[in-house]
Coordinates of C-alpha atoms in Angstrom, one line a residue:
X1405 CA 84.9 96.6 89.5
X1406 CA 87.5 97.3 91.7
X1407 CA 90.8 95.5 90.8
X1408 CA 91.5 94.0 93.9
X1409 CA 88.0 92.5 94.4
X1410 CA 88.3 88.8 92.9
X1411 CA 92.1 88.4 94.9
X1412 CA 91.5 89.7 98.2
X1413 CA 92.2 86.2 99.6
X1414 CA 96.0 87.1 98.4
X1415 CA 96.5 90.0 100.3
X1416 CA 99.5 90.0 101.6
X1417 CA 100.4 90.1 105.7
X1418 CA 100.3 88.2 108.8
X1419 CA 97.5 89.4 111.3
X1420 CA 100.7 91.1 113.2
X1421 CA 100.8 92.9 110.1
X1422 CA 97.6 93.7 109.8
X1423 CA 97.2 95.0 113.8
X1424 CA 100.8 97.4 112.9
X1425 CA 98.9 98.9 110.2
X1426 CA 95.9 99.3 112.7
X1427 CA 98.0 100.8 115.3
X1428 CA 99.5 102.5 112.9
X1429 CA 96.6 104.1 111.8
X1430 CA 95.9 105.7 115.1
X1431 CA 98.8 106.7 115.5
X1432 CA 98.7 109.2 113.0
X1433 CA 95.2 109.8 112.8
X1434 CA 95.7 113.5 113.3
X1435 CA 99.0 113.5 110.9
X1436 CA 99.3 114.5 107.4
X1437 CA 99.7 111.3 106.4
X1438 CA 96.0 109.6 107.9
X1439 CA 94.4 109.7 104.7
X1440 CA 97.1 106.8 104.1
X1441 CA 95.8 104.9 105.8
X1442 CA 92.0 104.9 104.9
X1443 CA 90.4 102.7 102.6
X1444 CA 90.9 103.2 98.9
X1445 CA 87.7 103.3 97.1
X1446 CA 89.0 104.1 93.2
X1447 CA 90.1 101.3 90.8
X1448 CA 93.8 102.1 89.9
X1449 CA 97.2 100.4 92.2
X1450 CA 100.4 101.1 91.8
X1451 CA 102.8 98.2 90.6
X1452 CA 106.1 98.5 92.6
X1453 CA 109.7 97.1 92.2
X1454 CA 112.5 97.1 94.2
X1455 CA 116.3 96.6 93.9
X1456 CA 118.9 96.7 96.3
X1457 CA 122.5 96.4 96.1
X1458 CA 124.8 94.3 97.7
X1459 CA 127.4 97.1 98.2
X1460 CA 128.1 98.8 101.6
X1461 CA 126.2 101.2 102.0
X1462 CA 122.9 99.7 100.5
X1463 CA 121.6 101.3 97.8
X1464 CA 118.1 100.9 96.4
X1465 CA 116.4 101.4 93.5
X1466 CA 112.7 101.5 93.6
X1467 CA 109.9 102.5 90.5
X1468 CA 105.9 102.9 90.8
X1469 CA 104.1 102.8 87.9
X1470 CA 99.9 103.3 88.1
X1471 CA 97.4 101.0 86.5
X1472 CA 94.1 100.9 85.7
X1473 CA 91.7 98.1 85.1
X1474 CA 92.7 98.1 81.4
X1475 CA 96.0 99.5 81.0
X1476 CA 99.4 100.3 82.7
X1477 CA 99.8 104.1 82.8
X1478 CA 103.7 103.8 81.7
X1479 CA 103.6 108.3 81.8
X1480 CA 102.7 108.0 85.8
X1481 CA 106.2 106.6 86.7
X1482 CA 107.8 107.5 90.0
X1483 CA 112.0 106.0 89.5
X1484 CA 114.9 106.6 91.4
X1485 CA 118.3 105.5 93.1
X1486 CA 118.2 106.1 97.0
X1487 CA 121.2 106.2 98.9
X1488 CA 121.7 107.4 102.3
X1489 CA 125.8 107.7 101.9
X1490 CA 127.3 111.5 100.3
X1491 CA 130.3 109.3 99.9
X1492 CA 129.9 106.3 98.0
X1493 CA 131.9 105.6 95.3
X1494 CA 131.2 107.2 91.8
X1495 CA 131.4 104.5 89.9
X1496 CA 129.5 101.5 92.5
X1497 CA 126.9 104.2 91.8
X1498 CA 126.9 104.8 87.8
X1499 CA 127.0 101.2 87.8
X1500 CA 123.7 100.8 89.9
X1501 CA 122.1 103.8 87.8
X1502 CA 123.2 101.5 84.6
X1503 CA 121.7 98.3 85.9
X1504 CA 118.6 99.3 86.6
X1505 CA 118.2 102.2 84.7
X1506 CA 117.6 104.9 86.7
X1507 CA 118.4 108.7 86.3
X1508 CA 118.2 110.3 89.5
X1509 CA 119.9 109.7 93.2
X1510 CA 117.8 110.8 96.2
X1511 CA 118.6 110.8 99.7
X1512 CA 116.3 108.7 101.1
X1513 CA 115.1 111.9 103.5
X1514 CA 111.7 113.0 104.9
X1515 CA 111.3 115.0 102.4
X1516 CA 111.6 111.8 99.6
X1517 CA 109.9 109.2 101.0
X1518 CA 107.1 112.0 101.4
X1519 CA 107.2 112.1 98.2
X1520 CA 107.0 108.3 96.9
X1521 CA 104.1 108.1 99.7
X1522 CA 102.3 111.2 97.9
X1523 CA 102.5 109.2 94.3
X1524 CA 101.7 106.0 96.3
X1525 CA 99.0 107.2 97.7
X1526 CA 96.6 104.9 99.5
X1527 CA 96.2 102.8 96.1
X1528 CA 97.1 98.9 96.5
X1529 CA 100.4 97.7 95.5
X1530 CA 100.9 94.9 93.0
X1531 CA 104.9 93.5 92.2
X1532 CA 106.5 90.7 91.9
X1533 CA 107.2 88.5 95.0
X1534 CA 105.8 91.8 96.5
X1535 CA 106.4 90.2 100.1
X1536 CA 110.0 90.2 100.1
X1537 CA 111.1 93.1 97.9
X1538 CA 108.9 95.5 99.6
X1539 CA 110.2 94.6 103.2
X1540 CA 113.8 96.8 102.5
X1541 CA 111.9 99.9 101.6
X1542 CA 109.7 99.2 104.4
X1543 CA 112.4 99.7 106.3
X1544 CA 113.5 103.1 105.1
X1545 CA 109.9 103.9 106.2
X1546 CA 109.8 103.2 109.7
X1547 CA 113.0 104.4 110.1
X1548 CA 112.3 107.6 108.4
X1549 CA 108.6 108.2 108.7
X1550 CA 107.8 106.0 111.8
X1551 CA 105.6 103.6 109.6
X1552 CA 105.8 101.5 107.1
X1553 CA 103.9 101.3 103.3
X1554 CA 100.1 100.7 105.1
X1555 CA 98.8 100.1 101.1
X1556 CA 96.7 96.8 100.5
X1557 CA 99.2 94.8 98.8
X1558 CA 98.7 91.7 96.1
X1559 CA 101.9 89.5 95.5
X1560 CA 101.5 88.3 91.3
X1561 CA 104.1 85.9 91.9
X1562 CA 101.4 84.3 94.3
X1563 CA 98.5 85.0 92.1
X1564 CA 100.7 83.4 89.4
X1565 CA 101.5 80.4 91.0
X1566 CA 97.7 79.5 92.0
X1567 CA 96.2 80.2 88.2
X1568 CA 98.6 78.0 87.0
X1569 CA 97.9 75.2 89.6
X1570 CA 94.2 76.0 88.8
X1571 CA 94.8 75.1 85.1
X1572 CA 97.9 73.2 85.0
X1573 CA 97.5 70.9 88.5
X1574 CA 101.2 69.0 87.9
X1575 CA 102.8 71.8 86.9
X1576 CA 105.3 73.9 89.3
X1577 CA 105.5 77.6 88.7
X1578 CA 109.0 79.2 88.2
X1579 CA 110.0 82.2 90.9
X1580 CA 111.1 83.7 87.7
X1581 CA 109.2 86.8 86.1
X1582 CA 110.5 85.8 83.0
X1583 CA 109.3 82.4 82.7
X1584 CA 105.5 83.8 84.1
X1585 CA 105.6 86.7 81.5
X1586 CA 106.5 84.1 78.8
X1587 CA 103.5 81.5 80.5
X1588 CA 100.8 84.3 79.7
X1589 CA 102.3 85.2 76.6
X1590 CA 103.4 88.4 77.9
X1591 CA 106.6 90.8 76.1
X1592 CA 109.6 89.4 77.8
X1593 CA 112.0 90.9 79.7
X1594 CA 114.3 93.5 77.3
X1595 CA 116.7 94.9 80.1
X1596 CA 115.9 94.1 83.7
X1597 CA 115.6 97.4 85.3
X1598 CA 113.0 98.7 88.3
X1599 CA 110.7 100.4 86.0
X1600 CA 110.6 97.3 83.1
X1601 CA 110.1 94.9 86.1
X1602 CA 107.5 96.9 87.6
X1603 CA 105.9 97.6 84.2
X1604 CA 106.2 93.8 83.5
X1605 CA 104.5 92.9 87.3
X1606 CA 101.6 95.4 86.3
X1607 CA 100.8 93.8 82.9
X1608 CA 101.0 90.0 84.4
X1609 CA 98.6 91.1 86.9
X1610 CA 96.1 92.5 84.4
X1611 CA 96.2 89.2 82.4
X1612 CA 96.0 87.2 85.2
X1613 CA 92.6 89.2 86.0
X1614 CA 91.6 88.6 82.8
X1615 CA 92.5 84.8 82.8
X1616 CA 90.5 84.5 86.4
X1617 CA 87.4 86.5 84.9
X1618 CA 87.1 83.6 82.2
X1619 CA 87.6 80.9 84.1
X1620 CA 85.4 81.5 87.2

């Protein structure tokens, strides 16, 4: 079964959003980049995280890992720093690449994003409060690109939050990914960098189907 099947009430996006990816879609029907924005028909998504700094310039840090019905494919990992500034400081820098452990700094060109989208694919996306940390790298899209990330997308933090009011109807859920990880008996937390969170998002998110699957 598909992995988005059971949620598809959680989708995220407004019906704007939802008419911006349709125009969007005919816009570049005849682009490299149409089979975007057709329906996925596998069973994997791509569990995404992002972090931005509060420095000036911005700089992001963004990880993808893939996932499968019954596993997280840690090996199929797209990570790295973007900056759009030559001239940011060294060590602002070395200290994002610490926090978040990430290797790599990219300019956030045609060329990059190109790439992200190419590991993206036209899977669904699955993170974390997925509506708000996705809406900055959305941003480099349509800047860049001329659209932004068309993908299905399932926010946990949502999904979360109503299986735990399913089972637990006076309990409030936490906007912490800690405090869900440790709700589902989940690992917690070691360091919190891009690829852990998004790691971490992709293994709630399996539970949570799991969860659902015995309780329905």
């Amino acid at each position: 079964m598909p992995l988005l099947d059971r949620h598809m009430t959680l989708l995220s996006g407004s019906l704007r959003t939802l008419l911006q990816r349709e125009s969007d879609r005919r816009r570049w029907a005849d682009s490299p980049y149409a089979w975007l924005f057709q329906p996925y028909m596998g069973e994997e998504a791509v569990a995404l995280a992002c972090q931005v700094s509060t420095v000036q310039p911005a700089v992001m840090s963004v990880a993808a890992v893939v996932l499968s019905p019954r596993r997280v494919h840690t090996s199929r990992t797209w990570v790295a720093t973007l900056t759009a500034s030559p001239a940011l400081a060294p060590a602002t820098l070395r200290r994002h690449h610490q926090l978040h452990d990430t290797v790599s700094s990219r300019t956030p060109d045609a060329e990059c994003l190109s790439e992200l989208a190419e590991f993206v694919g036209n899977r669904p996306l699955v993170g974390w409060q997925l509506d708000h940390t996705i809406e900055p790298l959305n941003g480099l899209f349509r800047t860049v690109l001329g659209f932004g990330l068309p993908n299905a997308q399932v926010d946990v933090a949502k999904l979360h939050g109503r299986q735990l009011r399913r089972l637990h109807p006076h309990v409030e859920a936490s906007s912490r990914l800690g405090d869900a990880l440790n709700r589902w008996q989940l690992p917690a937390l070691i360091w919190p960098s891009v690829v852990s969170e998004a790691t971490a998002s992709a293994l709630l998110y399996l539970r949570l189907q799991r969860e659902i699957a015995l309780t329905a």
